[in-house]
mmCIF file of C-alpha atoms and ligand atoms in Angstrom:
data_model
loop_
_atom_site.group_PDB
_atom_site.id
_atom_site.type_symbol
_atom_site.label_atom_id
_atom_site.label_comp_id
_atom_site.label_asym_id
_atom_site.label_seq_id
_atom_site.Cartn_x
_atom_site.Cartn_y
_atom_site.Cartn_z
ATOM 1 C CA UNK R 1 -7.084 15.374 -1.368
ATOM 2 C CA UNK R 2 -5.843 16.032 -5.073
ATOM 3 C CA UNK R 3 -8.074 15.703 -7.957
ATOM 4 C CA UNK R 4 -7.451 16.478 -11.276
ATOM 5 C CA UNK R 5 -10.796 18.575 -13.460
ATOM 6 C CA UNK R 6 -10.998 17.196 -16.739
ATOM 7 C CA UNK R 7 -12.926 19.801 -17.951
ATOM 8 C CA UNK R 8 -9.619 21.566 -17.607
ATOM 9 C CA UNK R 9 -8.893 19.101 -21.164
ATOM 10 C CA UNK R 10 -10.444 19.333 -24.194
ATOM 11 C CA UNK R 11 -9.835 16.281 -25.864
ATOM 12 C CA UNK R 12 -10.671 14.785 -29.564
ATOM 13 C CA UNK R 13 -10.406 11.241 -30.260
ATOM 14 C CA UNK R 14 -6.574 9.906 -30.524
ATOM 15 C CA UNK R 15 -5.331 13.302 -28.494
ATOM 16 C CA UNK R 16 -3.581 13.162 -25.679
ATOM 17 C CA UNK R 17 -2.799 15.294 -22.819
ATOM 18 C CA UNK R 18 0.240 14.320 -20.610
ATOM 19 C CA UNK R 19 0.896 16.441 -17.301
ATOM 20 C CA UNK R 20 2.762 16.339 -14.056
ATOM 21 C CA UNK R 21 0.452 16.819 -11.357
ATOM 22 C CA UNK R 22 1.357 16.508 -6.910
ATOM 23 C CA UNK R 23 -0.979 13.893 -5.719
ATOM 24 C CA UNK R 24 -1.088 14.000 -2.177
ATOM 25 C CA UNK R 25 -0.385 10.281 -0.628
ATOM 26 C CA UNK R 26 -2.510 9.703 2.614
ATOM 27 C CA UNK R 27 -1.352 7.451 5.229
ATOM 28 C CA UNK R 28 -2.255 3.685 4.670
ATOM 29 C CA UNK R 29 -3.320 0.924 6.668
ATOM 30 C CA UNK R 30 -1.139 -2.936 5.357
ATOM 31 C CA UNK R 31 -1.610 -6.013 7.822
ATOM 32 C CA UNK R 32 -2.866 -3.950 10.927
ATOM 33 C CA UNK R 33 -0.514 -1.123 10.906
ATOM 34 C CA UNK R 34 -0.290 2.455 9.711
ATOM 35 C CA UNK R 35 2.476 3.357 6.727
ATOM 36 C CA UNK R 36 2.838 7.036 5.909
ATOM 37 C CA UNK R 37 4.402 8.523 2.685
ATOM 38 C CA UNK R 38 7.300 10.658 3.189
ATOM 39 C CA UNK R 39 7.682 13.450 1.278
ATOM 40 C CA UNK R 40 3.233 13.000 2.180
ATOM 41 C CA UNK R 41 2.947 15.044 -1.515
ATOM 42 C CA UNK R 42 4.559 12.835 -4.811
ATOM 43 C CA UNK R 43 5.082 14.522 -8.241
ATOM 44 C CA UNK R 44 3.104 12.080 -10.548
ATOM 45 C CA UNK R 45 2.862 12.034 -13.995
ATOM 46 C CA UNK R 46 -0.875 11.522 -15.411
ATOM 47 C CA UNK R 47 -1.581 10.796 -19.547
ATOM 48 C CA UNK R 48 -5.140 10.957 -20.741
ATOM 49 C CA UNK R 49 -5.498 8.998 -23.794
ATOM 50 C CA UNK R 50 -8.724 10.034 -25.873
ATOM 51 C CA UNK R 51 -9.804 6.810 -28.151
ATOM 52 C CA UNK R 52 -13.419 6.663 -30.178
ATOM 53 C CA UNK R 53 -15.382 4.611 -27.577
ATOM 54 C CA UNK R 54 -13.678 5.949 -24.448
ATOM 55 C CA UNK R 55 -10.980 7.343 -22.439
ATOM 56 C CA UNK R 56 -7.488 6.097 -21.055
ATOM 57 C CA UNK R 57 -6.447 6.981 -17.960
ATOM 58 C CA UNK R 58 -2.427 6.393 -16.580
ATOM 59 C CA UNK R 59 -0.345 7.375 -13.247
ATOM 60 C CA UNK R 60 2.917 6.601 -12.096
ATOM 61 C CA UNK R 61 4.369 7.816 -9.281
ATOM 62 C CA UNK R 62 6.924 7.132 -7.183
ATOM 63 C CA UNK R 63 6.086 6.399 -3.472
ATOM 64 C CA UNK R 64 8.577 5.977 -0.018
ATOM 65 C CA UNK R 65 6.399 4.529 2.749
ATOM 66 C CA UNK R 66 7.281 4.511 6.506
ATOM 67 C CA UNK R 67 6.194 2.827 9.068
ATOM 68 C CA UNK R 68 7.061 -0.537 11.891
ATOM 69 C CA UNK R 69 8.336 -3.773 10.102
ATOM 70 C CA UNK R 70 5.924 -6.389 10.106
ATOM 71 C CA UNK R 71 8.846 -9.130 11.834
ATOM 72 C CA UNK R 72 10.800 -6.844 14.606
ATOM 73 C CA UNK R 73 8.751 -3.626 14.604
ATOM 74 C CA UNK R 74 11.937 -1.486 13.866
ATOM 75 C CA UNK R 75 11.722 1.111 11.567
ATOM 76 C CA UNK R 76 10.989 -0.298 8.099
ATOM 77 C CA UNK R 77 11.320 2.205 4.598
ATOM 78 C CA UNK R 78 9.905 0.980 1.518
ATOM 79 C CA UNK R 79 9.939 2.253 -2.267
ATOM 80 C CA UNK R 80 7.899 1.652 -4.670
ATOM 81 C CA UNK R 81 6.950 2.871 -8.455
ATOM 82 C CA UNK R 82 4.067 2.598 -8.933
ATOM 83 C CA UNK R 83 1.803 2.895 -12.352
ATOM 84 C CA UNK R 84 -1.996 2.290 -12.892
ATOM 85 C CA UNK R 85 -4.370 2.258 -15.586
ATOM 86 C CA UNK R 86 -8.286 2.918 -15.813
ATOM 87 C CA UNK R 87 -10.674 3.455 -18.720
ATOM 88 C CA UNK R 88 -13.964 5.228 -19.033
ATOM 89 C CA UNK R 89 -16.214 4.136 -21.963
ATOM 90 C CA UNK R 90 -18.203 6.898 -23.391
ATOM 91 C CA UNK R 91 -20.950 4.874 -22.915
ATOM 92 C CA UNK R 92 -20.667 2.266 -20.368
ATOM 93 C CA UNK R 93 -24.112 1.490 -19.881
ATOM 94 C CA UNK R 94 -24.345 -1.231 -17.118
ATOM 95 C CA UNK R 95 -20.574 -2.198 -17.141
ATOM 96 C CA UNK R 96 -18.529 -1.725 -14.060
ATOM 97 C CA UNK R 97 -15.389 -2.058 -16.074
ATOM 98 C CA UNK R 98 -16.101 0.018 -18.633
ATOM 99 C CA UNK R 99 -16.241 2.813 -15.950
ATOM 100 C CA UNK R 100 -13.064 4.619 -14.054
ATOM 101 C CA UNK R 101 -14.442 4.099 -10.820
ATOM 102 C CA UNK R 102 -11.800 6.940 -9.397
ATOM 103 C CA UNK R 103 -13.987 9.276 -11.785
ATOM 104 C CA UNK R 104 -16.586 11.614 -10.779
ATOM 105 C CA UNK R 105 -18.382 14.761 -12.512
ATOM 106 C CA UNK R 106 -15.329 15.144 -14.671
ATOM 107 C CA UNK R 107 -13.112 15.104 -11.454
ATOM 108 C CA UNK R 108 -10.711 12.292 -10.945
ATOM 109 C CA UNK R 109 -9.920 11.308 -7.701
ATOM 110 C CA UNK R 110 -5.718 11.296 -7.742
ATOM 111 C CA UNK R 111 -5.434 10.456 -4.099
ATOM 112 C CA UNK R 112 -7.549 7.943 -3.681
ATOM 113 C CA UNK R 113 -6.276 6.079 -6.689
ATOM 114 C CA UNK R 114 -3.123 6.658 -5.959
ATOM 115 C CA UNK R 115 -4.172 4.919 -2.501
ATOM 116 C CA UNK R 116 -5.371 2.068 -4.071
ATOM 117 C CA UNK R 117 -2.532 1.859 -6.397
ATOM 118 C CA UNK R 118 0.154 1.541 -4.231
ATOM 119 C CA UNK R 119 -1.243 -0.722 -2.201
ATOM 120 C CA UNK R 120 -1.811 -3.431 -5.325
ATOM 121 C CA UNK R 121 1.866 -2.601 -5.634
ATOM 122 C CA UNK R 122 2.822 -3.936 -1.900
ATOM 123 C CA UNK R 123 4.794 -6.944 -1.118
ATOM 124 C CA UNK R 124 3.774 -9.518 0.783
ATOM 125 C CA UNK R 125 5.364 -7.738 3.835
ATOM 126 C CA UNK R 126 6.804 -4.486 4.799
ATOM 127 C CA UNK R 127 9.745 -5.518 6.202
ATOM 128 C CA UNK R 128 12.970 -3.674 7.761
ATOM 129 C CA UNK R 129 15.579 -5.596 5.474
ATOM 130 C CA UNK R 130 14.772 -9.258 3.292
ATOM 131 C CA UNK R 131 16.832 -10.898 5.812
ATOM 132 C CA UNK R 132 15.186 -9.446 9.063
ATOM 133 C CA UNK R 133 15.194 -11.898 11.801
ATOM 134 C CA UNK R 134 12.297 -10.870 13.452
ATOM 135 C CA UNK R 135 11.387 -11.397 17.401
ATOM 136 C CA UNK R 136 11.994 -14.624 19.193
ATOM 137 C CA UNK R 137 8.881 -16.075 19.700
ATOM 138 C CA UNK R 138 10.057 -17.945 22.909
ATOM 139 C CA UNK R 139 11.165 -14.224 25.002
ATOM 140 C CA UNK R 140 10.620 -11.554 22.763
ATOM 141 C CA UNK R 141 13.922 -10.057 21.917
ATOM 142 C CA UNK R 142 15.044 -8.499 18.631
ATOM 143 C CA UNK R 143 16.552 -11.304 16.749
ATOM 144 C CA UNK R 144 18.665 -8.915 14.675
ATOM 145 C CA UNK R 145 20.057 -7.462 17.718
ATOM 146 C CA UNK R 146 20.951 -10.480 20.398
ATOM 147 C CA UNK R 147 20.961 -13.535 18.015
ATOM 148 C CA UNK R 148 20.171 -16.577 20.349
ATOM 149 C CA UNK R 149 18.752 -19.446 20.702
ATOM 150 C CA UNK R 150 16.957 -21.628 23.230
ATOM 151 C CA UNK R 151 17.751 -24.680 25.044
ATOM 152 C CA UNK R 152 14.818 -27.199 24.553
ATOM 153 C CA UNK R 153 12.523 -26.025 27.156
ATOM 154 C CA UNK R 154 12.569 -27.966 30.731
ATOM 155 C CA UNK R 155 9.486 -28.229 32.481
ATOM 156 C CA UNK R 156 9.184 -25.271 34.663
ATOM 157 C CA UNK R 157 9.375 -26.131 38.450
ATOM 158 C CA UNK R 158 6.486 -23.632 39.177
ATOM 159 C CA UNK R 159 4.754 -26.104 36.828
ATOM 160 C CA UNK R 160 6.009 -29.383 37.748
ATOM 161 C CA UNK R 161 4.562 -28.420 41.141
ATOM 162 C CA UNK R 162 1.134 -27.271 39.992
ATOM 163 C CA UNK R 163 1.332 -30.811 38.394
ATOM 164 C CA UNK R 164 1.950 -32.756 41.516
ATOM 165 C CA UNK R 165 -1.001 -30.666 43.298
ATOM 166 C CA UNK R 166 -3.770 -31.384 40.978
ATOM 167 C CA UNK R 167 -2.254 -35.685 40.954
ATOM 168 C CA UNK R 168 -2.655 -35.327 44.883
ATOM 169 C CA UNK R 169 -6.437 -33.772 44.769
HETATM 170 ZN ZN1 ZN Q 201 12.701 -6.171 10.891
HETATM 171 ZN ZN1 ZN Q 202 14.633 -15.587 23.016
#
């Protein structure tokens, strides 16, 4: 897990202290199934902005997820930049907002924000191309693969004869 010491910064107000730091990217979880970040380590670029009632916190990153398309289950690669902004008031008092919630003892938690970030970033799907034609829903096949269609579907005999039974009992 990365994390970044801000004790490491000394800060006045209106200073600010821009460095590249690797943020490790952990594997993800998006509508049921598990994405993984390849390279799993991102260069990312943090700025801590130091203003009289609090601090400004940015990262960007840029991320390249793996993982099963969410139409045919083929192998699906998305990119993403991603960039994310939190502030911590000096004094925050009661206010959730006014407190970087990635922040703790003067350690910020890069991974898990960076976790959180990219996954505000996410389309609506992870999918293996826009145009992905996805399984048939009548037999299964890969769409992309064997385009096809069915004929209306006749009643199955098996069926039709199950049919006939329960009319005769
Ligand atoms: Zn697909
Ligand atoms: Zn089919």
């Amino acid at each position: 897990m990365s994390s970044f010491d801000l004790r490491r910064l000394r800060l006045r107000s209106g200073e600010e202290h821009r460095v590249e730091v690797p943020v490790e990217l952990e594997p993800l979880e998006f509508g049921g199934v598990r994405y993984v970040s390849v390279p799993e380590e991102a260069p990312a670029e943090l700025r801590v902005i130091r203003a009289s009632t609090g601090t400004v916190f940015e990262l960007r990153f840029h991320s390249r997820l793996h993982g099963p398309c969410q139409r045919c289950l083929g192998d699906a690669v998305l990119e993403r930049s991603v960039s994310a902004r939190e502030y911590q008031a000096t004094n925050p008092g009661n206010e959730d907002e006014l407190r970087n919630p990635y922040l703790k003892d003067d350690l910020l938690d890069l991974t898990g924000w960076a976790r959180d970030a990219l996954v505000l970033a996410l389309p609506h799907q992870i999918l293996c191309r826009p145009d992905c034609a996805g399984l048939c829903p009548v037999c299964g096949k890969d769409l992309n693969l064997e385009p096809h269609e069915h004929e209306e579907t006749e009643p199955d005999s098996r069926w039709s004869a199950l049919a006939e039974l329960r009319d005769r009992l």
